Coordinates of N, CA, C and O and ligand atoms in Angstrom, one line a residue:
M1030 N 121.7 229.9 76.8 CA 121.6 231.4 76.1 C 120.8 231.3 74.7 O 120.9 230.3 74.0
E1031 N 120.2 232.3 74.4 CA 119.4 232.2 73.4 C 119.9 233.4 72.2 O 120.5 234.5 72.8
A1032 N 119.6 233.2 71.1 CA 120.1 234.3 70.1 C 118.8 234.5 69.1 O 118.1 233.6 68.7
L1033 N 118.6 235.7 68.8 CA 117.7 236.3 67.7 C 118.4 236.4 66.5 O 119.4 237.3 66.6
I1034 N 118.1 235.7 65.5 CA 118.9 235.9 64.4 C 117.9 236.6 63.2 O 117.0 235.9 62.8
I1035 N 118.4 237.9 62.8 CA 117.5 238.6 61.9 C 118.1 238.6 60.5 O 119.4 239.0 60.3
V1036 N 117.4 238.0 59.6 CA 118.1 237.6 58.3 C 117.8 238.6 57.3 O 116.6 239.0 56.9
D1037 N 118.9 239.3 56.8 CA 119.0 240.1 55.6 C 117.7 241.1 55.3 O 117.0 241.4 54.3
M1038 N 117.4 241.8 56.5 CA 116.4 242.8 56.5 C 117.0 244.0 55.9 O 117.3 245.1 56.7
Q1039 N 117.2 244.2 54.7 CA 117.9 245.1 54.0 C 117.1 245.9 53.1 O 116.2 245.4 52.4
R1040 N 117.3 247.3 52.8 CA 116.5 248.0 51.7 C 116.3 247.4 50.5 O 115.1 247.4 49.9
D1041 N 117.2 246.7 50.0 CA 117.1 246.2 48.5 C 116.0 245.1 48.5 O 115.5 244.6 47.5
F1042 N 115.8 244.5 49.6 CA 114.7 243.3 49.8 C 113.4 243.8 50.3 O 112.5 242.9 50.3
M1043 N 113.3 245.1 50.2 CA 112.1 245.6 50.7 C 111.3 246.3 49.4 O 111.9 246.5 48.5
P1044 N 109.8 246.4 49.4 CA 109.2 247.0 48.2 C 110.0 248.3 47.9 O 110.3 249.1 48.7
G1045 N 110.2 248.4 46.7 CA 110.9 249.6 46.2 C 112.4 249.4 45.9 O 113.2 250.2 45.2
G1046 N 112.8 248.2 46.4 CA 114.2 247.8 46.4 C 114.6 247.1 45.1 O 113.6 246.9 44.2
T1047 N 115.7 246.8 44.7 CA 116.1 246.1 43.4 C 115.7 244.5 43.4 O 115.6 244.0 42.4
L1048 N 115.6 243.9 44.5 CA 115.2 242.6 44.7 C 114.1 242.4 45.7 O 114.3 241.9 46.7
P1049 N 112.9 243.0 45.6 CA 112.0 243.1 46.5 C 111.2 241.8 46.9 O 110.9 241.0 46.0
V1050 N 111.0 241.6 48.2 CA 110.4 240.5 48.7 C 109.0 241.1 49.0 O 108.8 242.1 49.8
P1051 N 107.9 240.7 48.3 CA 106.5 241.3 48.5 C 106.3 241.4 49.9 O 106.3 240.4 50.7
E1052 N 105.8 242.6 50.4 CA 105.4 242.9 51.6 C 106.5 242.5 52.8 O 106.2 242.4 53.9
G1053 N 107.7 242.5 52.4 CA 108.7 242.5 53.1 C 108.8 243.3 54.3 O 109.1 243.2 55.4
D1054 N 108.4 244.6 54.0 CA 108.2 245.7 54.9 C 107.1 245.4 56.2 O 107.3 246.1 57.2
K1055 N 106.3 244.6 55.9 CA 105.2 244.3 56.8 C 105.7 243.6 58.2 O 105.1 243.9 59.1
I1056 N 106.9 243.1 58.0 CA 107.4 242.3 59.3 C 108.2 243.0 60.0 O 108.7 242.7 61.1
I1057 N 108.6 244.4 59.6 CA 109.5 245.3 60.3 C 108.9 245.6 61.9 O 109.7 245.4 62.8
P1058 N 107.7 246.1 62.0 CA 107.3 246.3 63.3 C 107.3 244.8 64.2 O 107.8 244.9 65.3
T1059 N 107.0 243.7 63.5 CA 107.0 242.5 64.3 C 108.5 242.1 64.8 O 108.8 241.8 66.0
I1060 N 109.4 242.4 64.1 CA 110.8 242.2 64.2 C 111.3 243.0 65.2 O 112.1 242.7 66.2
E1061 N 110.9 244.4 65.1 CA 111.4 245.4 66.2 C 110.8 245.0 67.6 O 111.3 245.1 68.5
G1062 N 109.5 244.5 67.6 CA 109.0 244.0 68.8 C 109.7 242.8 69.4 O 110.0 242.8 70.6
L1063 N 110.3 242.2 68.4 CA 111.0 240.8 68.9 C 112.3 241.2 69.5 O 112.8 240.8 70.6
I1064 N 112.9 242.3 68.8 CA 114.2 242.9 69.3 C 113.9 243.3 70.8 O 115.0 242.9 71.7
E1065 N 113.1 243.9 70.9 CA 112.8 244.5 72.3 C 112.6 243.4 73.5 O 113.2 243.5 74.4
K1066 N 111.8 242.4 73.0 CA 111.6 241.3 73.9 C 113.0 240.5 74.3 O 113.3 240.1 75.3
F1067 N 113.6 240.2 73.2 CA 115.0 239.5 73.4 C 116.0 240.3 73.9 O 116.8 239.8 74.8
K1068 N 116.0 241.7 73.9 CA 117.1 242.6 74.6 C 116.7 242.4 76.1 O 117.5 242.2 76.9
K1069 N 115.3 242.5 76.4 CA 115.0 242.4 77.8 C 115.5 241.0 78.7 O 115.8 241.0 79.7
K1070 N 115.3 240.0 77.7 CA 115.7 238.7 78.1 C 117.3 238.5 78.2 O 117.7 237.5 78.8
G1071 N 118.1 239.5 77.6 CA 119.5 239.5 77.7 C 120.0 238.5 76.7 O 121.1 238.0 76.8
A1072 N 119.1 238.1 75.5 CA 119.6 237.4 74.5 C 120.6 238.0 73.6 O 120.6 239.3 73.6
L1073 N 121.2 237.3 72.7 CA 122.1 237.9 71.8 C 121.4 238.3 70.5 O 120.4 237.5 70.2
I1074 N 121.5 239.5 70.0 CA 120.9 239.8 68.8 C 121.9 240.0 67.6 O 122.9 240.6 67.8
V1075 N 121.6 239.1 66.6 CA 122.5 239.0 65.4 C 121.5 239.5 64.3 O 120.5 238.9 64.1
A1076 N 122.2 240.2 63.5 CA 121.6 240.5 62.1 C 122.6 240.1 60.9 O 123.7 240.6 61.1
T1077 N 122.1 239.4 60.1 CA 122.9 239.0 58.9 C 122.7 240.0 57.7 O 121.5 240.6 57.8
R1078 N 123.6 240.3 57.1 CA 123.4 241.0 55.8 C 124.0 240.6 54.6 O 125.1 240.2 54.7
D1079 N 123.3 240.6 53.4 CA 123.9 240.4 52.1 C 124.9 241.5 51.9 O 124.4 242.6 52.1
W1080 N 126.2 241.1 51.4 CA 127.2 242.3 51.4 C 128.1 242.1 50.2 O 129.2 241.8 50.3
H1081 N 127.4 242.4 49.0 CA 128.0 242.0 47.9 C 128.9 242.9 47.3 O 128.6 244.2 47.2
P1082 N 130.1 242.6 46.6 CA 130.9 243.6 45.9 C 130.1 243.9 44.5 O 129.2 243.0 44.1
P1083 N 130.4 245.0 43.9 CA 129.6 245.3 42.7 C 129.6 244.4 41.6 O 128.7 244.4 40.7
N1084 N 130.8 243.5 41.7 CA 130.8 242.4 40.4 C 130.5 241.3 41.1 O 131.1 240.2 40.6
H1085 N 129.6 241.0 41.9 CA 129.1 239.7 42.5 C 128.6 238.8 41.6 O 127.8 239.1 40.5
I1086 N 129.1 237.4 41.6 CA 128.7 236.3 40.6 C 127.2 236.2 40.7 O 126.6 235.6 39.6
S1087 N 126.4 236.6 41.7 CA 125.0 236.3 41.8 C 124.3 237.3 40.9 O 123.0 237.1 40.7
F1088 N 124.9 238.4 40.3 CA 124.1 239.3 39.5 C 124.0 238.9 38.2 O 124.9 238.3 37.4
K1089 N 122.9 239.3 37.5 CA 122.7 238.9 36.1 C 123.7 239.4 35.2 O 124.2 238.6 34.3
E1090 N 124.4 240.6 35.4 CA 125.4 241.0 34.4 C 126.6 240.1 34.6 O 127.5 240.2 33.6
Q1091 N 126.7 239.3 35.6 CA 127.9 238.4 35.7 C 127.3 236.9 35.4 O 128.0 236.0 35.8
G1092 N 126.2 236.9 34.8 CA 125.5 235.4 34.5 C 124.8 234.9 35.7 O 124.5 233.7 35.6
G1093 N 124.6 235.6 36.7 CA 123.9 235.1 37.9 C 122.4 235.2 37.8 O 121.9 235.8 36.8
P1094 N 121.6 234.7 38.8 CA 120.2 234.7 38.6 C 119.6 236.0 39.0 O 118.4 236.2 38.8
W1095 N 120.3 236.9 39.8 CA 119.5 238.1 40.5 C 119.8 239.5 40.0 O 121.0 239.6 39.5
P1096 N 119.2 240.3 40.0 CA 119.4 241.7 39.7 C 120.4 242.2 40.8 O 120.4 241.7 41.7
R1097 N 121.2 243.2 40.5 CA 122.1 243.7 41.4 C 121.3 244.0 42.7 O 120.4 244.8 42.7
H1098 N 122.1 243.7 43.8 CA 121.3 244.2 45.1 C 122.3 244.1 46.2 O 123.3 243.4 46.1
C1099 N 122.0 244.8 47.2 CA 123.0 244.7 48.5 C 124.3 245.0 48.3 O 125.2 244.2 48.8
V1100 N 124.7 245.9 47.4 CA 126.1 246.3 47.2 C 126.7 246.9 48.3 O 125.9 247.9 48.8
Q1101 N 127.7 246.5 48.8 CA 128.6 247.0 49.9 C 128.6 248.4 49.9 O 128.7 249.1 49.0
N1102 N 128.3 249.2 51.1 CA 128.2 250.5 51.4 C 127.3 251.3 50.6 O 127.4 252.5 50.3
T1103 N 126.2 250.8 50.0 CA 125.2 251.4 49.3 C 123.9 251.4 50.2 O 123.8 250.7 50.9
K1104 N 123.0 252.3 49.8 CA 121.7 252.5 50.4 C 120.9 251.3 50.5 O 120.4 250.9 51.4
G1105 N 121.1 250.5 49.4 CA 120.3 249.3 49.1 C 120.7 248.1 50.1 O 120.0 247.3 50.4
A1106 N 122.0 248.3 50.7 CA 122.3 247.2 51.7 C 122.1 247.6 53.0 O 122.2 246.7 53.9
E1107 N 121.4 248.9 53.2 CA 121.4 249.2 54.6 C 120.3 248.3 55.4 O 119.2 247.9 54.7
I1108 N 120.5 248.0 56.6 CA 119.5 247.3 57.4 C 118.3 248.1 57.8 O 118.7 249.3 58.3
V1109 N 117.1 247.6 57.5 CA 115.9 248.6 57.7 C 115.1 248.4 59.2 O 114.2 249.2 59.5
V1110 N 115.8 247.5 60.0 CA 115.2 247.6 61.4 C 116.1 248.1 62.4 O 117.3 248.2 62.2
K1111 N 115.5 248.7 63.2 CA 116.3 249.5 64.3 C 117.0 248.4 65.2 O 116.3 247.8 65.9
L1112 N 118.5 248.5 65.2 CA 119.1 247.4 65.9 C 119.7 248.1 67.3 O 120.1 249.2 67.3
P1113 N 119.8 247.3 68.5 CA 120.5 248.0 69.5 C 122.1 248.0 69.2 O 122.5 247.4 68.3
E1114 N 122.6 249.0 70.1 CA 124.0 249.0 69.9 C 124.8 247.8 69.9 O 125.9 247.8 69.1
N1115 N 124.5 246.9 70.7 CA 125.4 245.7 70.9 C 125.1 244.6 69.9 O 125.6 243.4 70.0
A1116 N 124.2 244.8 69.1 CA 123.9 243.7 68.0 C 124.9 243.4 67.2 O 126.0 244.1 67.1
I1117 N 125.1 242.1 66.9 CA 126.3 241.6 66.0 C 125.8 241.6 64.5 O 124.7 240.8 64.2
I1118 N 126.6 242.2 63.7 CA 126.3 242.1 62.4 C 127.2 241.2 61.6 O 128.5 241.2 61.8
I1119 N 126.5 240.5 60.8 CA 127.4 239.3 60.0 C 127.2 239.5 58.5 O 126.0 239.5 58.1
S1120 N 128.3 240.0 57.9 CA 128.2 240.2 56.7 C 128.5 238.9 55.7 O 129.4 238.2 56.2
K1121 N 127.8 238.7 54.8 CA 128.1 237.3 54.0 C 128.0 237.6 52.4 O 127.6 238.6 52.0
A1122 N 128.7 236.7 51.6 CA 128.7 236.8 50.2 C 129.3 238.1 50.0 O 129.0 238.7 49.1
D1123 N 130.5 238.3 50.6 CA 131.2 239.7 50.3 C 132.4 239.6 49.5 O 133.3 240.4 49.3
E1124 N 132.6 238.3 48.8 CA 133.7 238.1 47.8 C 133.0 238.1 46.4 O 132.1 237.3 46.4
P1125 N 133.7 238.4 45.4 CA 133.0 238.4 44.0 C 132.7 237.3 43.6 O 131.6 236.9 43.0
D1126 N 133.4 236.1 43.9 CA 133.1 234.8 43.2 C 132.4 233.7 44.2 O 132.4 232.6 43.8
K1127 N 132.1 234.2 45.4 CA 131.3 233.3 46.4 C 129.9 233.8 46.7 O 129.7 234.8 47.0
E1128 N 128.9 232.8 46.5 CA 127.6 233.2 46.9 C 127.4 232.3 48.2 O 128.0 231.5 48.6
A1129 N 126.7 233.1 49.0 CA 126.3 232.4 50.3 C 125.0 232.9 50.9 O 124.6 234.4 51.0
Y1130 N 123.9 232.1 50.8 CA 122.7 232.4 51.2 C 122.5 232.3 52.9 O 122.0 233.0 53.6
S1131 N 123.3 231.4 53.3 CA 123.2 231.3 54.8 C 124.2 232.1 55.5 O 125.3 232.4 55.3
G1132 N 123.8 232.7 56.8 CA 124.5 233.6 57.4 C 125.8 232.8 58.2 O 126.6 233.5 58.7
F1133 N 125.8 231.5 58.2 CA 126.9 230.7 58.7 C 127.9 230.4 57.6 O 129.1 230.1 57.9
E1134 N 127.7 230.6 56.3 CA 128.7 230.3 55.1 C 129.6 231.3 55.1 O 129.3 232.5 54.6
G1135 N 130.8 230.9 55.3 CA 132.0 231.8 55.0 C 132.1 233.1 56.2 O 132.6 233.9 56.0
T1136 N 131.4 232.6 57.2 CA 131.4 233.7 58.2 C 131.7 233.0 59.6 O 131.9 231.7 59.7
N1137 N 132.0 233.8 60.7 CA 132.4 233.2 62.1 C 131.2 233.1 63.1 O 131.2 233.1 64.2
L1138 N 129.9 233.0 62.2 CA 128.6 233.1 63.1 C 128.5 232.0 64.0 O 128.3 232.0 65.3
A1139 N 128.8 230.7 63.6 CA 128.8 229.4 64.5 C 129.7 229.6 65.7 O 129.4 229.3 66.8
E1140 N 130.9 230.0 65.2 CA 132.0 230.4 66.5 C 131.5 231.4 67.5 O 131.6 231.1 68.7
I1141 N 131.0 232.3 67.0 CA 130.4 233.5 68.0 C 129.4 232.9 68.8 O 129.5 233.0 69.9
L1142 N 128.4 232.1 68.1 CA 127.3 231.5 68.9 C 127.8 230.6 70.0 O 127.3 230.6 71.1
K1143 N 128.6 229.8 69.6 CA 129.3 228.7 70.5 C 130.0 229.4 71.6 O 129.9 229.0 72.9
E1144 N 130.8 230.4 71.3 CA 131.7 230.9 72.2 C 130.8 231.9 73.4 O 131.2 231.8 74.5
K1145 N 129.5 232.1 73.0 CA 128.7 233.0 73.9 C 127.6 232.0 74.6 O 127.0 232.4 75.3
G1146 N 128.0 230.6 74.3 CA 127.1 229.7 74.9 C 125.6 229.7 74.4 O 124.8 229.2 75.2
V1147 N 125.3 230.0 73.3 CA 124.1 229.9 72.6 C 123.7 228.6 72.4 O 124.5 227.7 71.8
K1148 N 122.4 228.1 72.8 CA 122.0 226.7 72.6 C 120.9 226.8 71.6 O 120.4 225.9 70.8
R1149 N 120.0 227.9 71.7 CA 118.8 228.0 70.9 C 118.7 229.2 70.0 O 119.1 230.4 70.7
V1150 N 118.3 229.1 68.8 CA 118.4 230.4 67.9 C 116.8 230.6 67.5 O 116.2 229.6 67.1
Y1151 N 116.4 231.7 67.4 CA 115.2 232.3 66.9 C 115.5 232.8 65.6 O 116.1 233.9 65.5
I1152 N 114.8 232.5 64.3 CA 115.1 233.0 63.0 C 113.9 233.8 62.5 O 112.9 233.3 62.6
C1153 N 114.3 234.9 62.0 CA 113.3 235.7 61.3 C 113.8 236.5 60.2 O 115.1 236.5 60.1
G1154 N 113.2 237.1 59.2 CA 113.8 237.9 58.2 C 113.3 237.4 56.9 O 112.3 236.7 56.5
V1155 N 114.1 237.8 55.9 CA 113.7 237.4 54.5 C 115.1 236.8 53.7 O 116.2 237.0 54.2
A1156 N 114.8 236.2 52.6 CA 113.7 235.6 52.1 C 113.3 234.3 52.6 O 114.5 233.5 52.7
T1157 N 112.2 233.9 53.0 CA 112.1 232.6 53.7 C 112.6 231.5 52.9 O 113.4 230.6 53.7
E1158 N 112.4 231.4 51.5 CA 112.8 230.0 51.0 C 114.3 230.2 50.4 O 114.8 229.2 49.6
Y1159 N 115.1 231.3 50.6 CA 116.3 231.4 50.3 C 117.3 231.7 51.5 O 117.7 230.6 51.9
C1160 N 117.6 232.7 52.0 CA 118.4 233.1 53.1 C 117.9 232.6 54.4 O 118.7 232.2 55.2
V1161 N 116.8 232.7 54.6 CA 116.1 232.2 55.9 C 116.4 230.8 56.0 O 116.9 230.1 57.0
R1162 N 115.8 230.1 54.9 CA 115.8 228.6 54.9 C 117.3 228.0 55.1 O 117.7 227.2 55.9
A1163 N 118.5 228.6 54.3 CA 119.8 228.2 54.3 C 120.4 228.4 55.6 O 121.1 227.5 56.3
T1164 N 120.0 229.6 56.3 CA 120.6 229.9 57.7 C 120.0 228.8 58.7 O 120.7 228.4 59.5
A1165 N 118.7 228.6 58.5 CA 118.0 227.7 59.6 C 118.6 226.3 59.4 O 118.8 225.6 60.5
L1166 N 118.7 225.8 58.2 CA 119.5 224.6 57.9 C 120.7 224.4 58.4 O 121.2 223.5 59.1
D1167 N 121.6 225.6 58.2 CA 123.0 225.4 58.8 C 122.9 225.5 60.4 O 123.7 224.7 61.0
A1168 N 122.0 226.3 60.9 CA 121.8 226.1 62.4 C 121.6 224.9 62.9 O 122.1 224.4 63.9
L1169 N 120.7 224.2 62.1 CA 120.3 222.6 62.6 C 121.7 221.8 62.6 O 121.9 221.2 63.3
K1170 N 122.4 221.9 61.4 CA 123.7 221.3 61.2 C 124.6 221.4 62.2 O 125.4 220.5 62.6
H1171 N 124.6 222.8 62.8 CA 125.4 223.0 64.0 C 124.9 222.8 65.3 O 125.5 223.0 66.4
S1172 N 123.8 221.9 65.2 CA 123.2 221.4 66.5 C 122.6 222.5 67.3 O 122.5 222.1 68.6
F1173 N 122.1 223.6 66.8 CA 121.4 224.6 67.7 C 120.1 224.1 67.6 O 119.6 223.5 66.6
E1174 N 119.2 224.4 68.5 CA 117.8 224.2 68.6 C 117.2 225.5 67.9 O 117.6 226.6 68.2
V1175 N 116.3 225.1 66.9 CA 116.0 226.3 65.8 C 114.5 226.4 66.0 O 113.7 225.6 65.6
Y1176 N 114.4 227.6 66.2 CA 112.7 228.2 66.1 C 112.5 229.3 65.1 O 113.3 230.2 64.9
L1177 N 111.7 228.9 64.1 CA 111.5 229.8 63.1 C 110.1 230.6 63.3 O 109.1 230.0 63.5
I1178 N 110.3 231.9 63.5 CA 109.1 232.7 63.8 C 108.3 233.0 62.5 O 108.6 233.9 61.8
R1179 N 107.1 232.4 62.4 CA 106.4 232.3 61.2 C 105.9 233.7 60.7 O 105.9 233.9 59.5
D1180 N 105.4 234.4 61.6 CA 104.9 235.8 61.3 C 106.0 237.0 61.2 O 105.6 238.1 60.9
A1181 N 107.2 236.5 61.3 CA 108.4 237.4 61.2 C 109.4 237.2 60.1 O 110.6 237.4 60.1
V1182 N 108.7 236.3 59.1 CA 109.6 235.9 58.0 C 108.6 236.3 56.5 O 107.5 236.1 56.8
K1183 N 109.2 236.4 55.6 CA 108.5 236.7 54.3 C 109.3 236.0 53.1 O 110.5 236.0 53.1
G1184 N 108.4 235.3 52.3 CA 109.0 234.7 51.1 C 108.9 235.4 49.8 O 108.0 236.4 49.8
I1185 N 109.5 235.1 48.8 CA 109.2 235.6 47.4 C 108.0 235.1 46.8 O 107.2 235.7 46.3
K1186 N 107.9 233.9 46.9 CA 106.8 233.0 46.4 C 106.1 232.3 47.2 O 106.7 231.3 47.9
P1187 N 104.7 232.5 47.7 CA 104.2 231.7 48.7 C 104.3 230.1 48.5 O 104.6 229.5 49.6
E1188 N 104.2 229.6 47.4 CA 104.3 228.1 47.3 C 105.7 227.6 47.6 O 106.0 226.6 48.4
D1189 N 106.8 228.4 47.2 CA 108.1 228.2 47.7 C 108.4 228.4 49.1 O 109.2 227.5 49.6
E1190 N 107.8 229.2 49.5 CA 107.9 229.5 51.1 C 107.4 228.5 51.9 O 108.0 227.9 52.8
E1191 N 106.2 228.0 51.5 CA 105.4 226.9 52.4 C 106.3 225.6 52.1 O 106.6 224.8 53.2
K1192 N 106.9 225.3 51.2 CA 107.7 224.0 50.8 C 108.9 224.2 51.9 O 109.3 223.3 52.3
A1193 N 109.4 225.5 51.9 CA 110.8 225.7 52.7 C 110.3 225.5 54.2 O 111.1 224.8 55.1
L1194 N 109.3 225.8 54.5 CA 108.7 225.7 55.9 C 108.5 224.2 56.3 O 108.8 223.9 57.4
R1195 N 107.8 223.6 55.4 CA 107.7 222.1 55.7 C 109.0 221.3 55.8 O 109.3 220.5 56.5
E1196 N 109.9 221.7 54.8 CA 111.3 221.1 55.0 C 112.0 221.3 56.3 O 112.5 220.4 57.0
L1197 N 111.9 222.5 56.7 CA 112.6 222.9 58.0 C 111.9 222.1 59.2 O 112.5 221.7 60.0
E1198 N 110.8 222.1 59.1 CA 109.8 221.5 60.1 C 110.4 220.0 60.2 O 110.6 219.4 61.3
D1199 N 110.4 219.3 59.0 CA 110.7 217.9 58.9 C 112.2 217.6 59.4 O 112.5 216.6 59.9
K1200 N 113.1 218.7 59.2 CA 114.3 218.6 59.8 C 114.7 219.0 61.1 O 115.7 219.0 61.6
G1201 N 113.6 219.3 61.8 CA 113.7 219.6 63.3 C 113.5 220.9 63.7 O 113.6 221.1 64.9
A1202 N 113.3 222.0 62.7 CA 113.0 223.3 63.2 C 111.5 223.4 63.8 O 110.6 222.6 63.4
K1203 N 111.4 224.1 64.9 CA 110.0 224.4 65.3 C 109.4 225.8 64.9 O 110.1 226.7 64.9
I1204 N 108.3 225.5 64.1 CA 107.7 226.9 63.5 C 106.7 227.4 64.7 O 105.8 226.8 65.1
I1205 N 107.0 228.6 65.0 CA 106.2 229.2 66.2 C 105.7 230.6 65.6 O 106.1 231.1 64.6
S1206 N 104.9 231.2 66.5 CA 104.3 232.6 66.2 C 105.0 233.5 67.1 O 105.3 233.2 68.4
S1207 N 105.0 234.7 66.9 CA 105.9 235.8 67.7 C 105.0 235.9 69.1 O 105.5 236.3 70.1
A1208 N 103.8 235.7 68.8 CA 102.7 235.8 70.2 C 103.2 234.7 71.3 O 102.8 235.1 72.5
E1209 N 103.7 233.7 70.8 CA 104.1 232.7 71.8 C 105.4 233.1 72.6 O 105.8 232.4 73.5
L1210 N 106.0 234.1 72.2 CA 107.3 234.5 72.9 C 107.2 235.6 74.0 O 106.1 236.4 73.8
Ligands
LIG2332 C1 118.8 236.5 49.2 C2 118.5 236.2 46.9 C3 119.8 236.8 46.7 C4 118.1 236.5 50.6 C5 120.0 237.0 49.0 O1 118.4 237.3 51.2 O2 117.1 235.7 50.7 N1 118.0 236.1 48.0 N2 120.4 237.0 47.8
LIG2333 ZN1 122.3 238.2 47.3

């Protein structure tokens, strides 16, 4: 069984949002194309979302590094790719004092994937060097085969993004293009 994991494709991470990933919106059509392909294959479609309370520790006003973003039940937290009805949505970093870049951290994602017999995960979304990186590293730790779809991720800073991709490759992730799928 395979799963497509779509990381944090939320309004606040898109241009015009409060923590924009440059050109984050450019990968929306690519990801929607992948969703169609994976749906046809009968694969599991998972979407993670940053789901912060208004007083989350990662926010500048609480002494954290980031502007306020992806606050629970606000427009900025909405997922911007069209998901199938049966997609599994994983909310993370939903407690005031806990940060979670990885979709596996503080969630039941690993259990869900194992229970469904998933062996291989394909990862896309934003931001490459933060939540995509952390999610892919945790997927490797949980012994999933990890494929990162290069043209379906976007980073905040190109040099940090490249570094993250090299690190993931070193640790065993395969970097592929959506055209290979
Ligand atoms: C993210 C910074 C803060 C991400 C989430 O989704 O990559 N980055 N929260
Ligand atoms: Zn966040």
